Amino acid sequence: MPEKFVVGYDGSPAGRRALDFAVSNAKAQGAGLVIAHVLEWSPYSFLTKEEVEERHVRRKEELQRAEKHVISPVREKLDATGLEIETVIRYGHSAEMLLSIAKDAGATQIIVGRDGNGGLAARMFGSTAGSLVQITTLPCTIVP
Amino acid sequence: MTTRFLAVLAAFLLCAVPASAQDGGGGLDATINQIFADYTSWYVALIFADLPGTNFSWIALWLVVAALIFTGYFGFIQVKGFLHSIRLVKGDYSDPNDAGEVSHFQALATALSGTVGLGNIAGVAVAVGIGGPGATFWMIIAGLFGMATKFTECTLGVKYRNEYPDGTVSGGPMYYMTKGFKERGLPAGPIMAVLFCIFTILGALGGGNMFQANQAHAQLAGVLGDYPGWITGVALAVVTFAVIAGGLKSIARVTEKIVPFMGVFYVIVSIIILIVNYDEILWAFGQIFQGAFTGLGVAGGFTGALIQGFRRAAFSNEAGIGSAAIAHSAVRTKEPVTEGYVALLEPFIDTVVICTMTALVIVITGVLNVDPETGLYVWNAEAGRISTEGEVQGVELTSAAYARVLPWFPALLAIAVVLFAFSTMLSWSYYGLKAWTYIFGEGKVKELIFKTIFCLFIIIGAAASLGPVIDFSDAMLFSMAVVNVIALYFLMPIVRGELDDYVRRLRSGEIKKFS
């Protein structure tokens, strides 16, 4: 069975570095690639009444925007490489969702970027790469 | 456009207020108060009229009978379905592929932020002040049975909502009255819907607005020293107008995020006070049970405690009023019954947990004056309530009780009260607007008219004294309940059908658990 890598991609420079790394590795090893875009979402946050009312429409818009501006351009760009590519857009906690996508896809490795900001915010809230390292049950590559 | 209206409103307020305030200190407050009482007292008397030959108001009986009927009809759904409700809120039955939609937890939190508020802090103090500790017992009973009422109305709210092509939804009693009645071939649905909307608009202006502004001012004046009510009113009105009409959504969002923490903090502080006085908890419960059936020297005796308890419970958890049905109907869910299950937790959290905390603290800290000889509460006949330290009532009484143990608490409570009041106002402006647009149709100008009226009533509420405001607020909320409960009686077989079908699929495993 060919190997499969899950790469977290959000359109940021760090995401792009992770994707480039994943693509070159996938080519070298003949592996498939799952490009996962996670929209940060907690079911335990608090919403106003208007936000509740508009949520369904917003969700649709967010998914369309993600597809159009994040996922489609990448898919087009990678079409020429001949790699076997799947794309996923999900809502949830980035690190947990990446792991769950990887498990569902039967992936052998997760690849994520790191933006290198070691600031106060990262210290307090953690980063996707940081939390992924904590919870992952699969080999995980962090691309700086 | 909106900024212009904001400017006009501000200008109007600045011109109008000092001009009439010149006739002397508190002149405007007294005038507003008098006019207000003159125009509303007849209706208040009608709603709270006693049953012939008794001193038991028919409206309290109305809500209790409704809650008992729903409880029986759905086979004690609040007991049988309690654990399932909690599992739903935890997300055990949420499909991960639906992530990004409003979760059950968020639906509950949003609806709670509209009900948890001054009813829990000030309303309870009013109930205990007039009805004695025994009012707490009846409040808890009303809360427990009210869970079934809330289950019924919220299930219907989701089932009969309107979904529009743009993906937004509108729902609530006015929609189940029209669509549900039509489906069952019953007449009068549209008339009831309009009637309900009129009461909702007035209820939004009363309990959802004036009462809140009034108590926010009372608490601020208690901490900062006395000053005219219209100042608080104008300040609150301007901020509220900026949010609901001026699109300052960030303020609403911040409020919505702080309020739940305030609620949790309030409960924690209450528990701490109870722990400090742990040796008196049993005694306090004794007072509550004894007072529930004897009155402990309170003028109204047993019925006084009962009526106060029921009134404040309804006012606090809004079961049967119909407001929660509006809030819950906006949530996307495949099963209307699940929204009912989630909603039945509201009276529990609101009344059985939070209101009871306030009541216990008031009783335990001894701010209610007791006659040392008879052991009964001292009745202040002039004010029509139990004599208290400093003769305070409402939110000030709660504040005094907490201050006995934590002297710094009144300042914090002032912040909490203003925030709670503000968040309840935002919720009710939403309910009121839904009712308003149901009658008058949607449109920027029409909506702005309602929002402006809403903000003007904040000023009136802050300036008027508690008595007339609280009576009018109650009267309007209970009017909503009259119409809503009639509709619920006619539509409860539909809820029953939904519930039976849901339970069957839950048992057969057709409805899957995801975690």
XYZ file of C-alpha atoms in Angstrom:
659
model
C 0.000 0.000 0.000
C 1.395 3.383 -0.929
C 2.065 5.794 1.858
C -0.121 8.837 2.474
C 0.852 12.156 4.040
C -1.524 14.656 5.562
C -0.354 18.234 5.245
C -1.946 21.112 7.107
C -2.357 24.039 4.754
C -3.981 27.396 5.447
C -2.502 29.585 2.692
C 0.057 31.197 5.014
C 3.793 31.264 4.229
C 4.383 28.592 6.886
C 1.654 26.459 5.340
C 3.234 26.890 1.936
C 6.646 25.748 3.233
C 4.992 22.674 4.738
C 3.233 21.959 1.469
C 6.429 22.311 -0.589
C 8.209 19.953 1.779
C 5.319 17.484 1.639
C 5.188 17.610 -2.160
C 8.881 16.929 -2.625
C 8.773 14.061 -0.106
C 5.648 12.592 -1.651
C 7.303 12.684 -5.071
C 10.429 11.000 -3.750
C 8.536 8.248 -1.952
C 5.641 7.871 -4.380
C 3.185 8.755 -1.631
C -0.303 10.232 -1.838
C -1.101 13.611 -0.321
C -4.081 14.831 1.714
C -4.189 18.617 1.852
C -6.178 19.567 4.949
C -7.475 23.037 5.720
C -8.891 23.373 9.222
C -11.110 26.330 10.081
C -10.638 27.010 13.774
C -13.966 26.452 15.574
C -15.002 25.623 19.086
C -18.501 24.359 19.856
C -18.054 25.847 23.320
C -17.568 29.488 22.410
C -20.275 32.038 23.144
C -22.326 33.626 20.409
C -24.777 36.515 20.323
C -28.341 35.923 19.145
C -27.572 37.500 15.779
C -24.492 35.322 15.368
C -26.598 32.229 16.072
C -29.107 33.311 13.474
C -26.463 34.023 10.835
C -24.190 31.088 11.607
C -25.487 28.748 8.903
C -25.015 31.356 6.183
C -21.585 32.368 7.495
C -20.477 28.737 7.551
C -21.454 28.314 3.930
C -19.581 31.477 2.995
C -16.506 30.436 4.955
C -16.427 27.029 3.276
C -16.793 28.597 -0.165
C -14.073 31.123 0.550
C -11.744 28.401 1.827
C -12.380 26.299 -1.252
C -11.914 29.192 -3.656
C -8.926 30.986 -2.150
C -7.034 28.293 -0.286
C -7.713 24.871 -1.723
C -8.478 25.396 -5.428
C -5.301 27.340 -6.278
C -3.182 24.593 -4.695
C -5.035 21.819 -6.441
C -4.560 23.536 -9.789
C -0.881 24.109 -9.109
C -0.277 20.502 -8.103
C -2.298 18.942 -10.912
C 0.766 18.997 -13.128
C 2.874 17.043 -10.638
C 0.850 13.869 -11.188
C 0.688 13.255 -7.448
C -2.402 11.594 -6.014
C -4.064 14.433 -4.133
C -7.099 14.674 -1.869
C -8.322 17.868 -0.240
C -10.330 18.308 2.972
C -11.872 21.351 4.628
C -13.016 20.862 8.208
C -14.117 22.858 11.231
C -12.542 22.208 14.578
C -9.451 22.519 16.740
C -6.542 22.568 14.255
C -4.256 20.014 15.872
C -7.002 17.597 16.935
C -8.699 17.841 13.569
C -5.452 17.225 11.621
C -4.852 14.090 13.652
C -8.406 12.908 13.127
C -8.204 13.550 9.377
C -4.929 11.624 9.237
C -6.423 8.665 11.076
C -9.524 8.633 8.863
C -7.402 8.765 5.716
C -5.073 6.020 6.959
C -2.138 8.399 6.630
C 1.356 7.528 7.813
C 2.620 10.996 8.562
C 1.413 14.511 9.356
C 3.284 17.537 8.056
C 2.644 21.027 9.385
C 4.389 24.379 9.178
C 5.402 26.597 12.049
C 5.383 30.366 11.789
C 8.212 30.718 14.265
C 6.462 33.275 16.456
C 7.550 32.456 19.970
C 5.663 35.417 21.385
C 3.452 35.739 24.388
C 0.363 34.658 22.477
C 2.015 31.411 21.419
C 3.142 30.800 24.977
C -0.330 31.300 26.353
C -2.461 29.648 23.729
C 0.000 27.272 22.151
C 0.509 26.812 18.446
C -0.909 24.214 16.121
C 2.505 22.581 15.732
C 3.050 22.624 19.483
C -0.285 21.023 20.335
C 0.061 18.506 17.546
C 3.359 17.312 18.983
C 1.601 16.827 22.309
C -1.297 14.746 21.037
C -0.135 13.037 17.863
C -0.139 9.267 17.593
C 1.473 9.345 14.152
C 4.919 10.467 13.035
C 4.820 14.199 12.617
C 7.094 16.563 10.702
C 7.245 20.228 11.574
C 8.597 22.459 8.843
C 10.104 25.645 10.232
C -27.749 56.924 8.115
C -27.357 55.209 11.457
C -24.830 57.720 12.731
C -27.284 60.472 11.907
C -29.999 58.801 13.926
C -27.568 58.293 16.738
C -26.804 62.000 16.682
C -30.481 62.905 16.577
C -31.211 60.627 19.491
C -28.368 62.040 21.542
C -29.436 65.591 20.743
C -33.007 64.796 21.680
C -31.962 63.340 24.979
C -29.662 66.207 25.831
C -32.360 68.795 25.077
C -35.265 67.018 26.642
C -33.775 65.854 29.881
C -32.294 68.956 31.523
C -35.277 71.056 30.420
C -37.729 69.013 32.403
C -35.308 68.258 35.188
C -35.204 71.935 36.137
C -38.329 71.708 38.261
C -36.264 70.421 41.122
C -34.249 67.392 42.195
C -35.912 64.128 41.159
C -38.769 66.075 39.546
C -38.459 64.238 36.276
C -38.188 60.881 37.988
C -41.329 61.542 39.990
C -43.238 62.781 36.944
C -42.274 59.796 34.812
C -43.177 57.535 37.678
C -46.616 59.069 38.139
C -47.509 59.067 34.442
C -46.266 55.520 34.137
C -48.296 54.247 37.069
C -51.412 56.102 35.877
C -51.341 54.490 32.466
C -50.439 50.944 33.394
C -52.071 50.209 36.742
C -55.458 49.062 35.353
C -53.837 46.442 33.169
C -51.555 45.259 35.942
C -54.609 44.867 38.182
C -56.339 42.793 35.518
C -53.415 40.414 35.018
C -52.832 39.910 38.719
C -56.498 39.765 39.677
C -57.255 37.159 42.320
C -59.449 34.206 41.631
C -62.918 35.043 42.980
C -63.141 34.415 46.687
C -59.402 33.734 47.142
C -56.211 35.727 47.345
C -54.531 33.581 44.706
C -53.911 35.346 41.407
C -55.240 33.447 38.421
C -52.101 34.013 36.396
C -49.842 32.148 38.828
C -52.265 29.250 38.713
C -52.311 29.465 34.926
C -48.569 28.892 34.606
C -48.367 26.226 37.274
C -51.243 24.253 35.823
C -49.602 24.492 32.406
C -46.278 23.253 33.765
C -48.025 20.383 35.556
C -49.977 19.398 32.442
C -46.873 19.401 30.237
C -44.958 17.482 32.877
C -47.666 14.833 33.014
C -48.296 14.755 29.269
C -44.641 14.182 28.454
C -44.172 11.710 31.306
C -41.787 13.771 33.453
C -39.550 14.563 30.514
C -37.426 16.807 32.781
C -36.494 13.762 34.860
C -36.394 11.063 32.184
C -34.653 13.260 29.625
C -32.253 15.058 31.952
C -29.222 12.895 31.227
C -29.964 12.851 27.515
C -30.107 16.671 27.604
C -26.663 16.803 29.148
C -25.276 14.355 26.580
C -26.700 16.505 23.785
C -25.069 19.614 25.231
C -21.766 17.767 25.602
C -21.964 17.062 21.877
C -22.204 13.279 22.159
C -24.803 13.194 19.412
C -23.302 15.913 17.198
C -22.138 14.809 13.768
C -18.531 16.011 13.352
C -19.347 16.830 9.728
C -21.743 19.492 10.993
C -18.968 21.226 12.938
C -19.069 24.944 12.340
C -22.807 25.109 12.838
C -24.182 26.372 16.159
C -23.699 23.592 18.704
C -26.238 22.626 21.362
C -23.923 24.117 23.959
C -23.874 27.440 22.143
C -27.639 27.413 21.732
C -28.038 26.835 25.460
C -25.452 29.450 26.406
C -26.994 32.060 24.132
C -30.504 31.411 25.411
C -29.282 31.418 29.020
C -27.544 34.754 28.617
C -30.982 36.181 27.905
C -32.586 34.679 30.998
C -29.804 34.605 33.586
C -29.652 38.124 34.823
C -31.460 40.402 37.150
C -34.284 37.954 37.726
C -31.739 35.791 39.502
C -30.258 38.582 41.584
C -32.923 41.234 42.051
C -36.036 39.194 41.339
C -35.220 36.631 43.995
C -34.620 39.381 46.529
C -38.022 40.845 45.707
C -39.642 37.427 46.119
C -37.949 36.663 49.423
C -38.524 40.216 50.640
C -42.275 40.012 50.081
C -43.014 36.300 50.310
C -40.418 35.317 52.899
C -37.908 32.436 52.577
C -40.784 30.107 51.672
C -41.029 31.823 48.286
C -37.761 30.060 47.438
C -39.382 26.657 47.792
C -42.163 27.542 45.380
C -39.672 29.134 43.041
C -37.713 25.866 42.868
C -40.915 23.863 42.338
C -41.994 26.239 39.577
C -38.533 25.926 38.022
C -38.606 22.125 38.052
C -42.033 21.886 36.469
C -41.315 24.787 34.123
C -38.666 22.598 32.478
C -41.457 20.660 30.730
C -43.039 23.875 29.495
C -39.758 24.996 28.032
C -39.266 21.640 26.366
C -42.637 22.002 24.667
C -42.264 25.541 23.404
C -38.705 25.192 22.147
C -39.445 21.998 20.223
C -42.304 23.792 18.513
C -40.176 26.876 17.922
C -37.715 24.860 15.860
C -40.329 22.741 14.110
C -42.343 25.649 12.762
C -39.678 28.238 12.068
C -39.410 29.997 8.751
C -36.316 29.360 6.700
C -35.488 31.973 4.111
C -33.639 31.510 0.833
C -30.627 33.419 2.172
C -30.251 30.764 4.878
C -31.422 32.850 7.829
C -34.265 31.631 10.037
C -37.028 33.243 12.054
C -39.094 31.367 14.567
C -40.978 31.566 17.786
C -44.518 31.305 19.094
C -45.945 33.553 16.369
C -44.758 31.044 13.768
C -46.064 27.947 15.501
C -49.310 29.734 16.153
C -49.847 30.372 12.457
C -48.239 27.316 10.865
C -49.026 24.779 13.587
C -52.654 25.848 13.918
C -53.088 25.732 10.149
C -51.616 22.235 10.046
C -54.065 21.057 12.684
C -56.970 22.856 10.976
C -57.508 25.188 13.936
C -58.768 28.754 13.559
C -57.451 31.942 15.178
C -53.751 31.151 14.730
C -52.898 34.426 12.964
C -54.851 36.499 15.496
C -53.052 34.835 18.391
C -49.738 35.389 16.673
C -50.348 39.123 16.366
C -51.564 39.302 19.944
C -48.480 37.448 21.110
C -46.262 39.831 19.162
C -47.915 42.887 20.702
C -47.304 41.480 24.183
C -43.760 40.539 23.238
C -43.021 44.075 22.130
C -44.440 45.431 25.384
C -42.694 42.699 27.387
C -39.431 43.587 25.669
C -39.972 47.186 26.750
C -41.003 46.153 30.278
C -39.220 43.178 31.802
C -36.607 43.027 29.081
C -35.773 46.678 29.345
C -37.243 48.963 32.002
C -36.852 46.485 34.849
C -33.241 45.895 33.820
C -32.447 49.604 33.538
C -34.209 50.250 36.825
C -32.229 47.677 38.778
C -28.947 48.569 37.107
C -29.492 52.121 38.301
C -30.511 51.011 41.785
C -27.277 49.076 42.182
C -25.100 51.844 40.724
C -26.751 54.430 42.972
C -26.202 52.123 45.929
C -22.473 51.962 45.266
C -21.768 55.457 43.913
C -24.245 57.379 46.065
C -27.674 58.570 45.027
C -28.059 60.401 41.725
C -30.969 60.871 39.287
C -32.037 57.759 37.416
C -32.167 59.371 34.015
C -28.372 59.697 33.965
C -27.942 55.911 34.081
C -30.826 55.637 31.643
C -29.298 57.951 29.069
C -25.904 56.267 29.341
C -27.382 52.785 28.919
C -29.680 53.973 26.136
C -26.820 55.481 24.148
C -24.675 52.343 24.426
C -27.601 50.071 23.605
C -28.558 52.202 20.638
C -24.974 52.126 19.402
C -25.053 48.328 19.517
C -28.489 47.495 18.158
C -28.851 50.306 15.646
C -25.323 51.556 15.123
C -23.893 48.129 14.389
C -21.298 48.220 17.169
C -21.391 44.441 17.217
C -18.121 44.152 19.075
C -19.721 45.472 22.278
C -22.431 42.824 22.016
C -19.821 40.148 21.415
C -17.724 41.212 24.384
C -20.807 41.284 26.618
C -21.836 37.856 25.410
C -18.419 36.538 26.337
C -18.154 38.155 29.768
C -21.674 37.407 30.973
C -21.300 33.614 31.223
C -18.154 34.063 33.307
C -19.975 36.551 35.512
C -22.706 33.950 35.993
C -20.235 31.254 36.963
C -18.399 33.678 39.233
C -21.662 34.631 40.942
C -22.400 30.989 41.685
C -18.864 30.405 43.005
C -19.071 33.435 45.308
C -22.469 32.240 46.546
C -21.049 28.808 47.296
C -18.158 30.393 49.189
C -20.611 32.380 51.326
C -22.582 29.213 51.976
C -19.412 27.361 52.962
C -18.453 30.160 55.347
C -21.884 29.797 56.968
C -22.020 26.039 56.574
C -23.505 25.542 60.037
C -26.583 27.520 59.026
C -27.372 25.868 55.710
C -29.683 23.318 57.280
C -31.389 26.062 59.244
C -31.853 28.091 56.038
C -33.421 25.126 54.261
C -35.621 24.693 57.328
C -36.758 28.308 56.994
C -37.435 27.759 53.308
C -39.546 24.636 53.860
C -41.318 25.946 56.916
C -41.979 29.281 55.231
C -43.325 27.535 52.169
C -46.297 26.257 54.089
C -46.702 28.666 56.967
C -45.367 32.024 55.830
C -43.381 32.575 59.083
C -45.220 35.776 59.865
C -45.197 37.102 56.329
C -48.455 38.952 55.635
C -49.593 36.852 52.692
C -48.755 33.673 54.604
C -48.654 30.484 52.581
C -50.227 31.938 49.433
C -48.031 35.026 49.623
C -44.927 32.865 49.513
C -46.425 30.709 46.772
C -47.408 33.573 44.491
C -44.130 35.436 44.934
C -42.177 32.260 44.251
C -44.112 31.417 41.115
C -44.050 34.980 39.835
C -40.324 35.386 40.195
C -39.591 31.939 38.779
C -41.561 32.708 35.643
C -39.938 36.092 35.389
C -36.483 34.624 35.810
C -36.553 31.476 33.667
C -39.210 32.646 31.210
C -40.741 29.154 30.843
C -44.070 29.454 29.073
C -43.449 33.066 28.133
C -42.351 32.110 24.612
C -39.114 34.080 24.462
C -36.907 30.993 24.576
C -38.757 29.582 21.585
C -37.626 32.620 19.605
C -34.014 32.192 20.732
C -33.810 28.456 20.077
C -35.555 28.497 16.728
C -32.534 30.091 15.073
C -30.434 27.002 15.717
C -29.888 24.525 12.879
C -30.769 21.061 13.944
C -32.206 18.086 12.143
C -34.327 17.079 15.120
C -36.578 19.753 16.678
C -36.892 17.611 19.825
C -33.177 17.901 20.580
C -33.605 21.658 20.950
C -36.427 20.983 23.409
C -34.189 18.656 25.408
C -31.456 21.278 25.552
C -33.880 24.046 26.473
C -35.280 22.151 29.438
C -31.938 22.657 31.177
C -32.495 26.418 31.238
C -35.055 26.623 34.064
C -32.899 24.160 35.960
C -29.720 26.206 35.709
C -31.480 29.524 35.974
C -33.957 28.873 38.754
C -33.097 25.685 40.576
C -29.372 26.468 40.745
C -28.734 30.210 40.468
C -31.915 31.637 42.025
C -31.636 29.226 44.935
C -28.092 30.442 45.587
C -29.269 34.032 45.896
C -32.162 33.040 48.142
C -29.958 30.938 50.435
C -27.458 33.759 50.797
C -30.195 36.265 51.647
C -31.693 33.932 54.252
C -28.383 32.792 55.755
C -26.792 36.217 56.112
C -29.776 37.437 58.119
C -30.494 40.658 56.284
C -34.193 40.017 56.823
C -35.095 41.381 60.235
C -36.379 38.808 62.710
C -38.325 39.621 65.848
C -36.129 38.154 68.616
C -39.149 37.295 70.783
C -41.397 35.463 68.348
C -38.740 34.284 65.895
C -40.941 35.531 63.069
C -39.957 38.039 60.415
C -40.732 41.667 61.127
C -43.339 42.877 58.672
C -43.006 46.402 57.326
C -46.689 47.027 56.587
C -46.057 50.410 55.021
C -43.737 49.003 52.367
C -45.634 45.734 52.068
C -42.585 43.576 52.653
C -40.360 42.124 55.312
C -38.399 44.739 57.171
C -34.729 44.579 56.183
C -31.514 46.147 57.229
C -31.706 49.720 55.916
C -35.172 48.926 54.466
C -33.707 48.049 51.080
C -35.278 45.781 48.505
C -34.550 44.207 45.144
C -30.944 44.180 44.043
C -29.872 46.312 47.013
C -31.060 43.589 49.369
C -29.005 40.962 47.547
C -26.069 43.333 47.621
C -26.439 43.886 51.360
C -26.610 40.135 51.965
C -23.406 39.422 50.053
C -21.692 42.417 51.642
C -22.173 40.882 55.093
C -19.590 38.268 54.188
C -17.657 39.996 51.393
C -17.600 43.765 51.957
C -16.146 44.423 48.497
C -18.921 42.534 46.755
C -21.385 45.407 46.098
C -18.925 47.103 43.735
C -18.413 43.909 41.814
C -22.108 43.185 41.861
C -22.720 46.631 40.390
C -20.559 45.712 37.402
C -22.240 42.314 37.109
C -25.707 43.833 37.377
C -25.015 46.400 34.681
C -23.597 43.702 32.405
C -26.451 41.280 33.089
C -28.961 44.059 32.553
C -27.261 45.042 29.338
C -27.103 41.506 27.977
C -30.748 40.871 28.868
C -31.666 44.123 27.137
C -29.823 43.032 24.012
C -31.630 39.684 24.088
C -35.003 41.300 24.529
C -34.330 43.882 21.856
C -33.858 40.858 19.596
C -37.111 39.210 20.735
C -38.973 42.502 20.501
C -37.593 43.155 17.047
C -38.658 39.700 15.845
C -42.201 40.423 17.062
C -42.101 43.912 15.596
C -41.015 42.725 12.146
C -43.601 39.938 12.287
C -46.317 42.585 12.553
C -44.868 45.432 10.520
C -42.620 43.566 8.105
C -38.886 43.864 7.699
C -37.138 47.007 6.601
C -34.382 49.280 7.841
C -36.619 52.217 8.805
C -39.244 50.058 10.511
C -36.559 48.300 12.529
C -34.944 51.600 13.453
C -38.256 52.906 14.806
C -38.486 49.950 17.170
C -34.870 50.271 18.245
C -35.342 53.958 19.010
C -38.489 53.306 21.066
C -36.622 50.536 22.876
C -33.813 52.874 23.877
C -36.181 55.608 25.036
C -37.827 53.118 27.369
C -34.465 52.416 28.972
C -34.455 56.004 30.227
C -38.009 55.741 31.537
C -37.147 52.463 33.269
C -34.077 53.869 34.983
C -35.967 56.945 36.156
C -39.126 55.267 37.447
C -39.294 53.718 40.915
C -39.360 49.952 41.295
C -43.004 49.286 42.114
C -44.799 50.401 38.934
C -41.980 49.119 36.718
C -41.852 45.644 38.190
C -45.633 45.286 38.083
C -45.848 46.395 34.476
C -42.915 44.132 33.483
C -44.577 41.131 35.065
C -47.948 41.961 33.560
C -46.538 42.038 30.038
C -44.511 38.835 30.392
C -47.522 37.033 31.803
C -49.693 38.322 28.966
C -47.271 36.646 26.576
C -47.647 33.483 28.626
C -51.437 33.577 28.414
C -51.419 33.489 24.623
C -48.418 31.193 24.332
C -49.696 28.547 26.731
C -53.058 28.356 24.936
C -51.153 27.665 21.720
C -49.012 25.061 23.483
C -52.116 23.189 24.669
C -53.389 22.902 21.113
C -50.036 21.934 19.683
C -48.718 19.571 22.344
C -49.882 16.434 20.478
C -47.493 17.418 17.691
C -44.611 17.628 20.156
C -45.677 14.282 21.542
C -45.489 12.754 18.068
C -42.014 14.221 17.533
C -40.840 13.003 20.930
C -42.148 9.447 20.503
C -40.592 9.187 17.066
C -37.277 10.533 18.336
C -37.153 8.219 21.350
C -37.979 5.238 19.135
C -35.104 6.044 16.760
C -32.799 6.716 19.689
C -33.567 3.267 21.126
C -33.247 1.471 17.793
C -29.845 3.069 17.284
C -30.945 4.970 14.205
C -29.836 8.154 15.928
C -26.154 7.582 16.398
C -23.905 8.588 19.203
C -20.677 10.028 17.836
C -18.586 10.005 20.965
